[in-house]
Short mmCIF file of C-alpha atoms in Angstrom, two decimals:
data_model
loop_
_atom_site.label_atom_id
_atom_site.label_comp_id
_atom_site.label_asym_id
_atom_site.label_seq_id
_atom_site.Cartn_x
_atom_site.Cartn_y
_atom_site.Cartn_z
CA MET B 1 13.95 -13.36 22.30
CA SER B 2 13.24 -15.43 18.84
CA VAL B 3 9.99 -16.81 17.05
CA LYS B 4 9.51 -20.56 15.72
CA PHE B 5 7.27 -20.76 12.73
CA SER B 6 6.49 -23.13 9.63
CA PHE B 7 7.04 -22.64 6.03
CA THR B 8 7.28 -24.07 2.12
CA ILE B 9 9.62 -21.87 0.43
CA ASN B 10 9.73 -23.96 -3.17
CA GLY B 11 8.41 -26.35 -1.75
CA LYS B 12 10.58 -27.34 0.83
CA SER B 13 8.75 -27.16 4.50
CA VAL B 14 11.18 -24.70 7.02
CA GLU B 15 10.67 -24.80 10.57
CA GLY B 16 12.30 -21.18 11.53
CA GLU B 17 13.53 -19.92 14.12
CA SER B 18 14.47 -15.96 14.28
CA GLU B 19 14.62 -13.32 16.62
CA ASP B 20 11.89 -11.78 16.40
CA ARG B 21 12.58 -9.13 14.24
CA THR B 22 14.32 -10.86 11.72
CA LEU B 23 13.33 -10.06 8.38
CA LEU B 24 12.38 -12.18 5.64
CA VAL B 25 14.59 -11.49 3.24
CA GLN B 26 17.04 -12.16 5.55
CA TYR B 27 15.96 -15.04 6.82
CA ILE B 28 16.23 -16.30 3.48
CA ARG B 29 19.56 -15.33 2.17
CA GLU B 30 20.82 -15.84 5.75
CA HIS B 31 19.49 -19.00 6.99
CA LEU B 32 18.44 -20.89 4.14
CA GLY B 33 21.50 -19.55 1.53
CA LEU B 34 19.09 -18.80 -0.90
CA THR B 35 20.88 -15.80 -1.78
CA GLY B 36 19.24 -15.45 -5.81
CA THR B 37 16.90 -12.74 -3.38
CA HIS B 38 18.06 -9.76 -3.38
CA VAL B 39 18.77 -6.67 -0.39
CA GLY B 40 18.98 -3.61 -2.75
CA CYS B 41 17.15 -0.68 -0.95
CA ASP B 42 16.07 -2.29 2.15
CA THR B 43 13.47 0.77 2.22
CA THR B 44 10.86 -0.74 0.26
CA GLN B 45 11.34 0.75 -2.69
CA CYS B 46 13.23 -0.60 -4.87
CA GLY B 47 12.03 -4.35 -5.59
CA CYS B 48 15.63 -6.14 -5.72
CA CYS B 49 13.50 -8.63 -2.65
CA THR B 50 10.10 -9.37 -4.19
CA VAL B 51 8.69 -12.87 -3.88
CA HIS B 52 5.87 -14.88 -3.92
CA ILE B 53 4.06 -14.96 -0.56
CA ASN B 54 1.01 -17.52 -2.10
CA GLY B 55 1.08 -16.81 -5.33
CA ILE B 56 1.70 -12.79 -4.78
CA PRO B 57 4.49 -10.77 -4.96
CA MET B 58 5.64 -8.93 -1.84
CA LYS B 59 8.93 -7.06 -0.57
CA SER B 60 10.67 -9.05 2.08
CA CYS B 61 12.50 -6.93 2.93
CA THR B 62 8.90 -4.74 4.72
CA MET B 63 7.87 -8.45 6.41
CA LEU B 64 9.52 -10.24 9.74
CA ALA B 65 10.26 -14.20 8.83
CA VAL B 66 7.73 -14.75 11.35
CA GLN B 67 4.83 -13.19 9.33
CA ALA B 68 5.24 -15.96 6.26
CA ASP B 69 3.79 -18.15 9.02
CA GLY B 70 1.79 -20.74 7.20
CA CYS B 71 2.41 -19.34 3.92
CA GLU B 72 4.19 -20.65 0.73
CA VAL B 73 7.41 -18.89 -0.78
CA THR B 74 8.31 -18.75 -3.70
CA THR B 75 12.17 -17.44 -4.22
CA ILE B 76 13.75 -17.16 -8.05
CA GLU B 77 15.00 -20.68 -7.35
CA GLY B 78 11.92 -21.61 -7.06
CA LEU B 79 10.83 -20.72 -10.33
CA ALA B 80 12.70 -23.30 -13.10
CA GLN B 81 11.26 -26.61 -12.97
CA ASP B 82 13.01 -29.74 -13.17
CA GLY B 83 16.35 -27.51 -15.04
CA GLU B 84 13.41 -25.56 -17.69
CA LEU B 85 13.53 -21.96 -17.25
CA HIS B 86 10.27 -20.08 -16.53
CA PRO B 87 9.26 -17.85 -19.74
CA MET B 88 9.78 -14.58 -17.61
CA GLN B 89 13.11 -16.23 -17.06
CA ALA B 90 13.57 -17.80 -20.24
CA ALA B 91 11.97 -14.51 -21.78
CA PHE B 92 14.97 -12.27 -20.01
CA ARG B 93 17.70 -14.26 -21.39
CA GLU B 94 15.72 -14.05 -24.65
CA ASN B 95 15.68 -9.88 -24.56
CA HIS B 96 18.71 -9.50 -23.00
CA ALA B 97 16.67 -7.28 -20.46
CA LEU B 98 19.33 -7.72 -17.68
CA GLN B 99 22.93 -5.72 -17.71
CA CYS B 100 24.32 -6.08 -13.97
CA GLY B 101 21.57 -8.42 -12.96
CA PHE B 102 20.89 -7.08 -9.61
CA CYS B 103 17.66 -6.26 -9.94
CA THR B 104 16.58 -9.49 -12.29
CA PRO B 105 15.78 -11.32 -9.92
CA GLY B 106 12.68 -9.55 -8.15
CA MET B 107 11.88 -7.77 -11.68
CA VAL B 108 11.37 -11.38 -12.90
CA MET B 109 9.07 -12.00 -9.71
CA SER B 110 6.37 -9.24 -9.80
CA ALA B 111 6.63 -9.06 -13.79
CA ILE B 112 5.06 -12.71 -13.46
CA GLY B 113 2.72 -10.99 -10.99
CA ILE B 114 1.41 -8.75 -13.94
CA VAL B 115 0.84 -10.83 -16.06
CA ASP B 116 -1.00 -13.09 -13.09
CA ARG B 117 -2.64 -9.60 -12.53
CA HIS B 118 -4.44 -9.31 -16.33
CA LYS B 119 -4.71 -13.23 -16.64
CA GLY B 120 -6.11 -13.71 -20.27
CA GLU B 121 -5.63 -10.61 -21.24
CA LYS B 122 -3.04 -8.55 -23.78
CA LEU B 123 -0.95 -6.65 -22.09
CA ASP B 124 0.90 -3.51 -23.29
CA GLU B 125 3.26 -1.51 -23.04
CA LYS B 126 1.96 1.25 -21.13
CA THR B 127 0.74 -0.88 -18.37
CA VAL B 128 3.83 -2.98 -18.30
CA ARG B 129 5.55 0.35 -18.00
CA HIS B 130 3.41 1.83 -15.55
CA GLU B 131 3.05 -1.63 -13.53
CA LEU B 132 6.95 -1.80 -12.64
CA GLU B 133 6.81 1.64 -10.40
CA GLY B 134 7.34 -1.19 -7.52
CA ASN B 135 11.45 -2.09 -8.95
CA ILE B 136 14.28 -0.09 -10.03
CA CYS B 137 16.88 -0.81 -12.48
CA ARG B 138 20.35 1.67 -12.56
CA CYS B 139 20.87 0.04 -15.90
CA THR B 140 19.07 -1.13 -18.68
CA GLY B 141 16.34 1.71 -18.46
CA TYR B 142 14.47 -0.62 -18.11
CA HIS B 143 13.22 -0.76 -22.45
CA ASN B 144 13.90 -4.29 -22.89
CA ILE B 145 12.66 -5.61 -19.37
CA VAL B 146 9.27 -4.20 -21.15
CA LYS B 147 9.80 -6.29 -23.94
CA ALA B 148 10.87 -9.53 -22.08
CA ILE B 149 7.50 -9.25 -19.64
CA LEU B 150 5.24 -8.73 -22.68
CA ALA B 151 7.18 -11.75 -24.85
CA ALA B 152 6.41 -13.89 -21.62
CA SER B 153 3.22 -12.76 -21.43
CA GLU B 154 2.26 -14.30 -24.15
CA VAL B 155 3.88 -17.17 -23.91
CA MET B 156 2.12 -17.51 -20.30
CA ASN B 157 -1.38 -17.05 -21.53
CA GLU B 158 -1.24 -19.68 -24.15
CA ALA B 159 0.39 -21.91 -21.77
CA GLN B 160 -3.16 -21.69 -19.73
CA MET V 1 15.84 -2.74 13.59
CA TYR V 2 15.30 -2.20 17.98
CA GLU V 3 14.75 -5.20 19.27
CA PHE V 4 10.44 -6.30 20.08
CA THR V 5 8.38 -9.38 21.25
CA TYR V 6 6.17 -10.60 18.32
CA SER V 7 2.92 -12.09 18.78
CA LYS V 8 -0.30 -13.00 16.89
CA ALA V 9 -3.69 -11.50 17.52
CA SER V 10 -6.29 -13.93 17.69
CA SER V 11 -9.55 -11.92 18.20
CA VAL V 12 -10.26 -8.65 18.00
CA ASP V 13 -10.55 -8.72 22.48
CA ASP V 14 -7.26 -10.25 22.80
CA ALA V 15 -5.42 -7.76 20.54
CA VAL V 16 -7.21 -5.20 22.88
CA ASP V 17 -5.70 -7.57 25.39
CA GLN V 18 -2.09 -7.85 24.19
CA PHE V 19 -1.92 -4.05 23.77
CA GLY V 20 -2.98 -3.96 27.54
CA ALA V 21 -0.44 -6.03 28.70
CA ALA V 22 2.47 -4.43 26.61
CA GLU V 23 4.26 -2.29 28.35
CA ASP V 24 4.70 0.10 24.62
CA GLY V 25 2.58 -2.50 21.97
CA LYS V 26 1.87 -1.58 18.38
CA TYR V 27 -0.41 -3.06 15.94
CA MET V 28 0.59 -4.08 13.09
CA SER V 29 -1.78 -5.25 10.47
CA GLY V 30 0.10 -4.44 7.19
CA GLY V 31 3.87 -3.75 8.30
CA MET V 32 3.91 -0.93 5.43
CA THR V 33 4.72 1.94 6.95
CA LEU V 34 4.99 -0.10 10.66
CA LEU V 35 8.10 -1.87 9.26
CA PRO V 36 9.95 0.68 7.77
CA THR V 37 9.52 3.22 11.18
CA LEU V 38 11.14 0.07 13.16
CA LYS V 39 13.80 -0.49 10.65
CA GLN V 40 15.32 3.36 11.08
CA ARG V 41 14.34 3.17 14.27
CA LEU V 42 11.72 6.23 14.70
CA ALA V 43 9.89 3.97 16.80
CA ARG V 44 10.65 1.15 20.07
CA PRO V 45 7.80 -0.29 20.48
CA SER V 46 8.51 -3.32 22.89
CA ASP V 47 5.22 -5.43 22.02
CA VAL V 48 4.58 -5.65 18.26
CA ILE V 49 1.11 -7.33 18.35
CA ASP V 50 -0.14 -8.85 14.46
CA LEU V 51 -3.36 -8.78 13.48
CA ALA V 52 -3.16 -10.66 10.46
CA GLN V 53 -4.45 -13.42 12.05
CA VAL V 54 -7.55 -11.90 13.20
CA PRO V 55 -10.94 -14.28 11.79
CA ASP V 56 -13.01 -11.63 9.62
CA MET V 57 -11.48 -8.94 9.77
CA ALA V 58 -10.99 -8.21 5.79
CA GLY V 59 -13.61 -8.26 3.06
CA ILE V 60 -15.77 -6.14 1.91
CA GLU V 61 -19.73 -5.38 1.69
CA VAL V 62 -22.16 -3.24 -0.03
CA SER V 63 -25.28 -2.79 0.27
CA GLY V 64 -28.40 -0.41 1.31
CA GLY V 65 -26.43 2.82 -0.47
CA THR V 66 -22.94 2.09 1.74
CA VAL V 67 -19.82 0.97 0.30
CA SER V 68 -18.02 -1.09 3.88
CA ILE V 69 -14.54 -2.38 4.01
CA LYS V 70 -13.44 -3.72 6.59
CA ALA V 71 -10.25 -3.25 8.56
CA MET V 72 -7.33 -5.98 6.91
CA THR V 73 -8.70 -5.51 3.71
CA ARG V 74 -5.36 -4.78 1.52
CA HIS V 75 -5.28 -1.76 -1.15
CA ALA V 76 -4.77 -3.86 -3.49
CA VAL V 77 -8.08 -6.00 -3.52
CA VAL V 78 -10.11 -2.76 -2.09
CA ALA V 79 -8.28 -1.30 -5.50
CA ALA V 80 -9.58 -4.83 -7.63
CA SER V 81 -12.62 -4.80 -6.80
CA GLU V 82 -16.45 -4.53 -9.00
CA ASP V 83 -18.21 -3.93 -5.79
CA VAL V 84 -15.85 -0.38 -5.68
CA ARG V 85 -15.45 0.09 -8.99
CA GLY V 86 -18.99 0.61 -9.46
CA ALA V 87 -20.25 2.17 -6.45
CA ILE V 88 -17.73 4.61 -5.79
CA PRO V 89 -14.84 4.62 -9.18
CA ALA V 90 -12.96 7.40 -7.42
CA LEU V 91 -11.80 5.19 -4.31
CA ALA V 92 -10.65 1.94 -6.43
CA LYS V 93 -9.14 4.77 -7.63
CA LEU V 94 -7.04 5.98 -4.97
CA ALA V 95 -6.19 2.37 -3.88
CA GLY V 96 -4.81 1.66 -6.52
CA GLY V 97 -2.43 4.66 -6.72
CA ILE V 98 -1.15 3.50 -3.42
CA GLY V 99 2.13 2.59 -2.85
CA ASP V 100 3.63 0.16 -5.57
CA PRO V 101 1.63 -3.25 -6.48
CA MET V 102 3.86 -5.44 -3.72
CA VAL V 103 2.97 -2.45 -0.71
CA ARG V 104 -0.37 -3.16 -2.36
CA ASN V 105 -0.75 -6.61 -2.62
CA ARG V 106 -0.04 -5.98 1.89
CA GLY V 107 -1.26 -2.77 3.38
CA THR V 108 -4.31 -2.39 4.63
CA ILE V 109 -6.63 0.76 4.30
CA GLY V 110 -7.52 0.64 8.81
CA GLY V 111 -4.09 0.66 9.00
CA SER V 112 -3.71 2.58 6.71
CA ILE V 113 -6.09 5.52 8.42
CA ALA V 114 -4.86 4.92 11.36
CA ASN V 115 -1.14 5.54 10.91
CA ASN V 116 -2.79 8.58 9.18
CA ASP V 117 0.70 9.85 7.87
CA PRO V 118 -0.27 13.05 6.60
CA ALA V 119 0.86 11.78 3.04
CA ALA V 120 -1.05 8.94 3.00
CA ASP V 121 -4.09 8.38 0.35
CA TYR V 122 -7.05 6.70 2.51
CA PRO V 123 -7.44 9.69 5.01
CA SER V 124 -8.70 11.93 1.89
CA SER V 125 -11.28 9.27 1.31
CA VAL V 126 -12.79 9.59 5.21
CA VAL V 127 -13.17 13.67 5.17
CA GLY V 128 -14.30 13.38 0.97
CA LEU V 129 -16.54 10.88 0.93
CA GLY V 130 -17.60 10.96 4.71
CA ALA V 131 -17.10 7.90 6.03
CA THR V 132 -16.90 6.18 9.46
CA ILE V 133 -15.16 4.71 11.36
CA GLN V 134 -15.95 1.56 12.94
CA THR V 135 -13.73 0.82 16.15
CA ASN V 136 -14.26 -2.04 18.26
CA LYS V 137 -15.79 0.66 20.59
CA ARG V 138 -17.89 3.32 19.08
CA GLU V 139 -18.74 4.65 15.55
CA ILE V 140 -16.49 7.82 14.90
CA ALA V 141 -17.82 9.83 11.94
CA PRO V 142 -15.68 11.97 9.62
CA ASP V 143 -14.97 14.81 10.84
CA ASP V 144 -13.98 13.57 13.73
CA PHE V 145 -10.93 11.72 13.24
CA PHE V 146 -7.51 13.02 11.82
CA LEU V 147 -6.41 15.98 14.41
CA ASP V 148 -2.54 15.78 13.67
CA LEU V 149 0.31 15.06 12.65
CA PHE V 150 -0.25 11.00 12.99
CA GLU V 151 -2.61 11.91 15.47
CA THR V 152 -6.48 10.92 15.62
CA ALA V 153 -9.29 10.67 17.58
CA LEU V 154 -8.13 7.16 18.52
CA GLU V 155 -7.89 5.49 22.72
CA GLU V 156 -4.62 3.94 23.50
CA GLY V 157 -5.31 0.06 21.82
CA GLU V 158 -8.76 1.31 20.24
CA ILE V 159 -8.59 -0.96 16.99
CA ILE V 160 -10.00 -0.09 13.76
CA THR V 161 -12.12 -2.54 12.18
CA LYS V 162 -14.46 -1.21 9.54
CA ILE V 163 -14.81 2.06 7.36
CA THR V 164 -18.35 2.61 6.04
CA TYR V 165 -19.12 4.80 2.83
CA PRO V 166 -21.48 7.03 1.88
CA VAL V 167 -21.91 6.04 -2.23
CA PRO V 168 -22.11 9.33 -3.41
CA ASP V 169 -23.68 10.31 -6.47
CA ARG V 170 -20.46 11.03 -8.29
CA ALA V 171 -16.43 11.77 -6.91
CA GLY V 172 -13.20 12.15 -8.33
CA TYR V 173 -9.82 11.85 -6.55
CA MET V 174 -6.83 12.85 -7.87
CA LYS V 175 -2.93 13.28 -6.72
CA PHE V 176 0.26 14.70 -7.12
CA PRO V 177 2.48 12.38 -6.17
CA ASN V 178 5.82 12.36 -4.66
CA PRO V 179 7.56 10.88 -7.91
CA ALA V 180 9.53 8.35 -6.45
CA SER V 181 7.80 7.22 -2.83
CA ARG V 182 4.26 7.99 -4.83
CA TYR V 183 3.36 9.11 -1.17
CA CYS V 184 0.93 12.06 -2.13
CA ILE V 185 3.03 15.53 -2.34
CA VAL V 186 -1.45 16.86 -2.35
CA GLY V 187 -4.25 14.79 -2.78
CA VAL V 188 -7.94 15.65 -3.48
CA MET V 189 -11.07 13.65 -2.88
CA VAL V 190 -13.88 15.56 -4.87
CA SER V 191 -17.67 14.13 -3.77
CA GLN V 192 -21.49 14.68 -4.25
CA LYS V 193 -24.48 13.66 -2.69
CA GLY V 194 -27.65 15.15 -3.18
CA SER V 195 -26.67 18.87 -2.09
CA ASP V 196 -24.20 17.82 0.49
CA VAL V 197 -20.25 18.68 -1.53
CA ARG V 198 -17.34 17.79 0.32
CA VAL V 199 -13.35 18.27 -0.64
CA GLY V 200 -10.69 16.25 0.64
CA VAL V 201 -7.59 17.02 1.34
CA THR V 202 -4.80 15.16 2.10
CA GLY V 203 -0.25 15.78 1.79
CA ALA V 204 -0.77 19.39 2.15
CA GLY V 205 -1.08 19.61 6.05
CA ALA V 206 -0.55 18.19 8.74
CA CYS V 207 -3.72 15.88 8.70
CA ALA V 208 -5.80 15.31 6.18
CA PHE V 209 -8.94 18.37 6.23
CA ARG V 210 -11.24 19.85 4.36
CA VAL V 211 -12.13 23.12 2.16
CA PRO V 212 -15.67 24.52 2.96
CA GLU V 213 -14.98 27.27 0.44
CA MET V 214 -14.15 25.25 -1.94
CA GLU V 215 -16.99 22.91 -1.14
CA ASP V 216 -20.05 26.29 -1.25
CA ALA V 217 -18.66 26.77 -4.36
CA LEU V 218 -19.16 23.56 -5.81
CA ALA V 219 -22.19 22.59 -4.28
CA SER V 220 -24.10 26.17 -6.60
CA SER V 221 -21.78 24.77 -10.04
CA PHE V 222 -20.22 21.66 -10.29
CA THR V 223 -17.24 22.23 -12.30
CA PRO V 224 -13.73 23.08 -12.65
CA ASP V 225 -13.81 26.33 -13.37
CA ALA V 226 -15.43 26.92 -9.49
CA VAL V 227 -12.79 26.02 -7.84
CA ALA V 228 -10.02 27.03 -10.03
CA ASP V 229 -10.15 30.45 -8.12
CA ILE V 230 -9.77 29.51 -4.77
CA LYS V 231 -6.54 29.91 -3.12
CA ILE V 232 -6.21 27.56 0.07
CA PRO V 233 -3.61 29.89 2.75
CA ASP V 234 -0.13 28.19 3.03
CA GLY V 235 0.62 29.37 6.05
CA ASP V 236 0.40 25.88 7.71
CA LEU V 237 0.87 24.08 4.58
CA ASN V 238 3.81 20.99 4.85
CA SER V 239 7.15 22.63 3.43
CA ASP V 240 9.74 19.32 2.59
CA ILE V 241 12.42 19.15 0.07
CA HIS V 242 9.82 17.43 -2.24
CA ALA V 243 7.40 20.83 -2.34
CA SER V 244 6.58 24.42 -0.83
CA SER V 245 4.03 24.90 1.29
CA GLU V 246 3.29 27.86 -1.65
CA TYR V 247 4.10 25.07 -3.59
CA ARG V 248 1.24 22.58 -1.69
CA ALA V 249 -1.32 25.32 -1.81
CA HIS V 250 -1.73 25.86 -5.76
CA LEU V 251 -0.91 22.20 -6.43
CA VAL V 252 -4.09 21.84 -3.88
CA THR V 253 -6.11 24.45 -6.17
CA VAL V 254 -5.62 22.55 -9.73
CA MET V 255 -5.92 18.58 -8.04
CA ALA V 256 -9.26 19.88 -6.90
CA LYS V 257 -10.03 21.35 -10.62
CA ARG V 258 -8.94 17.87 -12.06
CA ALA V 259 -11.12 15.87 -9.20
CA VAL V 260 -14.04 17.11 -9.77
CA ALA V 261 -13.85 17.25 -14.07
CA GLU V 262 -12.86 13.81 -13.44
CA ALA V 263 -15.77 13.20 -11.38
CA ILE V 264 -18.44 14.73 -13.75
CA ALA V 265 -16.32 12.94 -16.64
#
């Protein structure tokens, strides 16, 4: 069986068709060739597959492709604008918030969600550490990731 | 995942019709439990009927001493709701502690309650706060809903539409989460409304249950000390790699104490 759906991804519209059971992350990686979104655990725990659905972070390994029908999907590839990194990406680079980089796309997408949820507030380390509970990193010990998110939140709040 | 046929329901009646026509249908709300279950091939429905497009299935209403939450309301919405935080802060806290932010952005209250996972958070709120479950057919009383492991009073094809909580005088929720999954090893919701005291436990048994002995003790003295020496029998409790039944029994007392302390804080 197959299903048809349409959504926009990183501003481009997609008219898609897949098996009913195709996961959104599989569709993004294998059909659209956007391999920045990773599959780490495939069990909704590690957060590597995090994308934004209508601006809200969700785990694309635990959504069917057809469930994105009518939605705006943003992946890590859609963050940089005109060749300029998103403030969160820039802060990750600046603070050396990655080692192997596998979890990084999901970390960045989740981190933007954290800043969005606390718009206008001064984020603290405790909040960031707590709200990263859906993302697992096996290299960094999280320290520089937390630093990067705190730094980016200041830039993002100023930009508003 | 085994193959299945996906369809969207346009209304509750349409969902029920589709369910009736399917060989082995399964409703999907947020899919936060259903999809992992399908991925592990623990279920093999012929049809997955998505409720996400059904209009008017999400929203929160506070009026006349009750908080009504429609079934498709996401956990993140309940956790952030000023209305819920004002009326029943313990319920907002419970919703904000489910899974992780991404799971809370998709998972729904109706899905959690209908699924009745023994380690889910929301079932403790139904028995611990005395919520009424509204379905497309009827109202189900809080103490009649959860029957056993993944088993509820819902009939084939019946859909939860709304959960209505009476606003208590005070309530507290405390859970001991599994450090990896954030599911409850034990979670306890306590509440007091006039002379009515409820203690709802999740994670410990096959499904959420009340602890009458603790309720009686709290009715005479709503303090942590009142439950400190009440031990529940561990015979029928869950035992797995995460916690033995003896440990879970111990945690019920500890979490109940802390929940009462939170309620009176």
